[in-house]
Coordinates of C-alpha atoms in Angstrom, one line a residue:
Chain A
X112 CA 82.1 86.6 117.7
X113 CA 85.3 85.2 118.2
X114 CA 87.4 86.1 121.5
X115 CA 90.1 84.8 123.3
X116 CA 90.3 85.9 127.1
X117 CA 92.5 85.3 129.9
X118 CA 91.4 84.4 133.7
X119 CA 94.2 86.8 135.2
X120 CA 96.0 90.2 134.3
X121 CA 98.7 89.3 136.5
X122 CA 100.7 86.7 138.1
X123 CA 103.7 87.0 140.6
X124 CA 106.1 83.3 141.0
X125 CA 108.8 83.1 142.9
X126 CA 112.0 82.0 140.9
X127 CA 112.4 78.3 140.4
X128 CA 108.6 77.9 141.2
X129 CA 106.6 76.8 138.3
X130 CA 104.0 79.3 136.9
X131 CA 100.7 78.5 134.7
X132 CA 99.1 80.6 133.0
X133 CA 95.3 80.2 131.9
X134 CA 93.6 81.4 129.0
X135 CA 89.7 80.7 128.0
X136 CA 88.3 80.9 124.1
X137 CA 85.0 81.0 122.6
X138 CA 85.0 79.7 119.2
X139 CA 85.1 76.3 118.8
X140 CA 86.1 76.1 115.5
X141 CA 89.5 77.0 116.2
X142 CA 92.2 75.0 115.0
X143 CA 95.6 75.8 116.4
X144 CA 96.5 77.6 119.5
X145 CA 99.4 79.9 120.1
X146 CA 101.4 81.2 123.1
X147 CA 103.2 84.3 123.0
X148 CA 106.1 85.8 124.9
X149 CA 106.2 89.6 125.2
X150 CA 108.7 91.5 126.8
X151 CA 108.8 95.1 127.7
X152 CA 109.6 97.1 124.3
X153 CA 109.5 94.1 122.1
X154 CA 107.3 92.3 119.8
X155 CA 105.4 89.1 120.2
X156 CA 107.2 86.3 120.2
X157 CA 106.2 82.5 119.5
X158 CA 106.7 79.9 122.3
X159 CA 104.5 77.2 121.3
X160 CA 101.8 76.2 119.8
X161 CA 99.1 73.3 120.2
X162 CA 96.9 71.9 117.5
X163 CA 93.0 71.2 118.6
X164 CA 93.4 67.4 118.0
X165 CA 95.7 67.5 120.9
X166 CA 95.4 68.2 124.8
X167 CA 99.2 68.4 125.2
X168 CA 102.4 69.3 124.1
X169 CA 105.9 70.1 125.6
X170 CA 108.3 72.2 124.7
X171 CA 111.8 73.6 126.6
X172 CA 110.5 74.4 129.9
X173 CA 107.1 74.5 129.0
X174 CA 103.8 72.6 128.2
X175 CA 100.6 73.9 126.8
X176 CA 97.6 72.0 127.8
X177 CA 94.5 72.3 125.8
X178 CA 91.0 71.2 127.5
X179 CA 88.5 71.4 124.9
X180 CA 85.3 70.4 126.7
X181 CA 85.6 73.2 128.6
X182 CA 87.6 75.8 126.1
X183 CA 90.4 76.3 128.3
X184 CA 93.8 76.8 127.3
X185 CA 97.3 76.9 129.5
X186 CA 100.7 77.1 129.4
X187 CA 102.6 75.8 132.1
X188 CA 106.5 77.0 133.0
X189 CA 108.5 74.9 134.9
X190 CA 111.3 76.5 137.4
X191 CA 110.8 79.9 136.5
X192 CA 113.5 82.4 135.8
X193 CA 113.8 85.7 135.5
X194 CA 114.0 86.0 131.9
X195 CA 110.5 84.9 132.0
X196 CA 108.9 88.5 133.0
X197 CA 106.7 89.3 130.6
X198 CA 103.3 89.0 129.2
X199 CA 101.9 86.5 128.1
X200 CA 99.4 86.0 125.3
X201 CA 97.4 83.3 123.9
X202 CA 96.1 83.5 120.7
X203 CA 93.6 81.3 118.1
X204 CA 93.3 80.5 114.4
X205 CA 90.4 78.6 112.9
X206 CA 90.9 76.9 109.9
X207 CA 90.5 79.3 106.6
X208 CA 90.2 82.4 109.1
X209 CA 93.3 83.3 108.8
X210 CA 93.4 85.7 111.2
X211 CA 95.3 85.1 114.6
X212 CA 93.4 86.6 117.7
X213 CA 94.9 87.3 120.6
X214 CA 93.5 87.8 124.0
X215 CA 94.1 90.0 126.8
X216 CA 97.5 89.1 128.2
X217 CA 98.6 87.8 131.3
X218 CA 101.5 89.6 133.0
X219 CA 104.4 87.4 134.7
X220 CA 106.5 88.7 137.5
X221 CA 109.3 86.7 138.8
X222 CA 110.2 87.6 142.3
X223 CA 113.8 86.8 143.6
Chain B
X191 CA 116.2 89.4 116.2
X192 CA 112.7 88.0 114.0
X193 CA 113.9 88.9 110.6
X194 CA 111.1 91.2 110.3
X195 CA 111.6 94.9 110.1
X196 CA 109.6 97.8 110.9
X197 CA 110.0 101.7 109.9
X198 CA 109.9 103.7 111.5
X199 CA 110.4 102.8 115.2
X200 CA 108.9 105.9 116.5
X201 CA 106.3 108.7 114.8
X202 CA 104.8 111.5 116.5
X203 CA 102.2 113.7 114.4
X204 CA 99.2 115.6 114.9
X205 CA 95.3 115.0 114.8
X206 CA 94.1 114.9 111.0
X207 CA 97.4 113.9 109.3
X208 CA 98.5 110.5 107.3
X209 CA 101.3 108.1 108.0
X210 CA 102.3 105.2 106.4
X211 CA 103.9 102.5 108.1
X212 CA 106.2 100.3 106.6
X213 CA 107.0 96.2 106.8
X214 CA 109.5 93.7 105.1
X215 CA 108.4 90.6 106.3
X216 CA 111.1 87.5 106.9
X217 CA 112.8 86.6 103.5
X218 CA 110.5 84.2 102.3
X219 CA 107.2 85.0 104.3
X220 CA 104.4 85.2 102.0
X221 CA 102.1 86.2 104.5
X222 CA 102.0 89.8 106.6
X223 CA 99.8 90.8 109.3
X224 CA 99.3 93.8 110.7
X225 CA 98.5 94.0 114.5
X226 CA 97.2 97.4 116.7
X227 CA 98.4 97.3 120.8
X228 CA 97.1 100.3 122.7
X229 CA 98.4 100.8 126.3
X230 CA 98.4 97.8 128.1
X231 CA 95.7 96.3 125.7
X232 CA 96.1 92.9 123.6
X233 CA 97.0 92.9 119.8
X234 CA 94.2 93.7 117.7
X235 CA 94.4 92.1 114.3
X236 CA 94.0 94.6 111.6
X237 CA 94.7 92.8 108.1
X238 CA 96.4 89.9 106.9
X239 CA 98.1 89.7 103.4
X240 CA 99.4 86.6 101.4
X241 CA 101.2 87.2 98.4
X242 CA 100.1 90.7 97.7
X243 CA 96.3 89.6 97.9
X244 CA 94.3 90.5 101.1
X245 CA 93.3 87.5 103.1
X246 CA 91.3 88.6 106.2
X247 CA 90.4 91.7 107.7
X248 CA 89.8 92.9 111.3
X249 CA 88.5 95.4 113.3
X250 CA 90.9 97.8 110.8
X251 CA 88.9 101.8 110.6
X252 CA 88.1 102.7 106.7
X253 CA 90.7 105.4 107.6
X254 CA 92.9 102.9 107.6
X255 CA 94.1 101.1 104.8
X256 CA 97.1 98.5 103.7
X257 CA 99.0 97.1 100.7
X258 CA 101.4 94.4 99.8
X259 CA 103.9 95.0 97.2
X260 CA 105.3 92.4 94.8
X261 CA 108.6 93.0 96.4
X262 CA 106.4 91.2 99.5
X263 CA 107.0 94.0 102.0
X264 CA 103.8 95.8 103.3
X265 CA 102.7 99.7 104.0
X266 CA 99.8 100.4 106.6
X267 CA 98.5 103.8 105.6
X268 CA 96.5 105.6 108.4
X269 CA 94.7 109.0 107.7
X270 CA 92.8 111.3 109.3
X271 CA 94.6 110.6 112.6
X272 CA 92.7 110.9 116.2
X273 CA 94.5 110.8 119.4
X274 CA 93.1 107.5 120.0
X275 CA 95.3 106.1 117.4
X276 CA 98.3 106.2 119.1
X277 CA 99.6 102.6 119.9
X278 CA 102.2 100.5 118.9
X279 CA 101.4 99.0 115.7
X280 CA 103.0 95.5 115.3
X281 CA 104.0 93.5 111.6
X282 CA 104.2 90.0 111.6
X283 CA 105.3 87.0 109.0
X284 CA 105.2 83.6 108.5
X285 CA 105.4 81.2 105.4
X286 CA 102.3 80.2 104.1
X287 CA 98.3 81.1 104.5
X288 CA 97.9 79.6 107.8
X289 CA 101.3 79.4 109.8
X290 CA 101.3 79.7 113.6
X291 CA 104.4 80.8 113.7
X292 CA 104.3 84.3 113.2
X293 CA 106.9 86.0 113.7
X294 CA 106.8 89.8 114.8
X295 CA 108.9 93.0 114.3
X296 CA 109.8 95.5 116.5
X297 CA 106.8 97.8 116.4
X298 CA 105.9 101.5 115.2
X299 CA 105.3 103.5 118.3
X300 CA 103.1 106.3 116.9
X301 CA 102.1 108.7 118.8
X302 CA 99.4 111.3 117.9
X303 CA 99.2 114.6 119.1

């Protein structure tokens, strides 16, 4: 069945450092790939996404790389801030699923 | 703020009764999702509605069940309640079948006792 997982619950970065977070997925028909932002008492919230004809894409401060020979998904930060504590998601959609699947999570903590 | 409300933010009830959530999606959104988040778990999709028609199911319990009104907005009705159901249970729109961009409200925190 479909699932997305993460390689690590948590990660601790020094401010200013740059953080990457990994995600792995299993089904190969996906078609887009989504990073979330969640922070403590808050819904998910969209960062950026990456379509599966691509293997990169920046946004502000961050760039999602997408490796599909190996089904490995990440989203890099650059110079870290504070205001970047939270957890992170990744999540898939194939095309005509519909349905967005998230995996685990992967919990930033900035440290001064 | 995502545009997309929730009611209520918090419910606390006991074992065996029914509650019904409540969602207006972003003006606009045709689509709803509904999403379950247990302690420190992931979001498991429940359903997915476009324009009051359902358009994918998850792992959503037949004592669970949703709608989506012509007004767009969307009720998750959950019965027979076990302690295990209590988790945050997330709403989310976007604008068309497939959208990547979903955005998410606030949350239900419901808490069963």
């Amino acid at each position: 069945g479909e699932s997305v997982g993460l390689h690590l619950p948590t990660l601790s970065v020094q401010e200013g450092d740059n953080s990457i977070i990994n995600c792995a997925y299993s089904n190969s028909a996906s078609d887009y790939f989504i990073w979330y932002k969640q922070e403590s008492g808050k819904g998910p919230q969209f960062i950026i996404d990456i379509r599966s004809n691509m293997d990169k894409r920046q946004g502000q401060r961050v760039t999602v790389l997408l490796n599909k020979t190996v089904k490995h998904l990440s989203l890099q930060i650059a110079a870290t801030q504070p205001g970047d504590s939270a957890v992170y998601f990744c999540a898939e959609i194939g095309w005509g699923a519909q349905k967005l699947v998230f995996g685990q999570g992967t919990r930033l903590t900035i440290n001064p | 703020d995502s545009g997309v409300t929730q009611t209520p933010k918090h419910l606390i009830t006991a074992t065996g009764q029914r509650v019904t959530l409540r969602c207006s999606p972003r003006s606009g959104d045709l689509s709803v999702y509904w999403y379950q988040q247990s302690l420190d778990q992931g979001l498991q999709f429940l359903i997915q509605y476009y324009n009051g028609e359902e358009r994918a199911k998850g792992n959503i319990l037949e004592r669970f069940s949703a709608q989506q009104f012509p007004d767009l907005h969307s009720e998750l009705n959950l019965s027979s309640l076990e302690l295990g159901d209590s988790a945050l249970y997330f709403c989310a729109s976007s604008g068309g079948r497939l959208n990547t961009e979903a955005f998410f409200g606030q949350g239900t925190r419901l808490t069963v006792v």
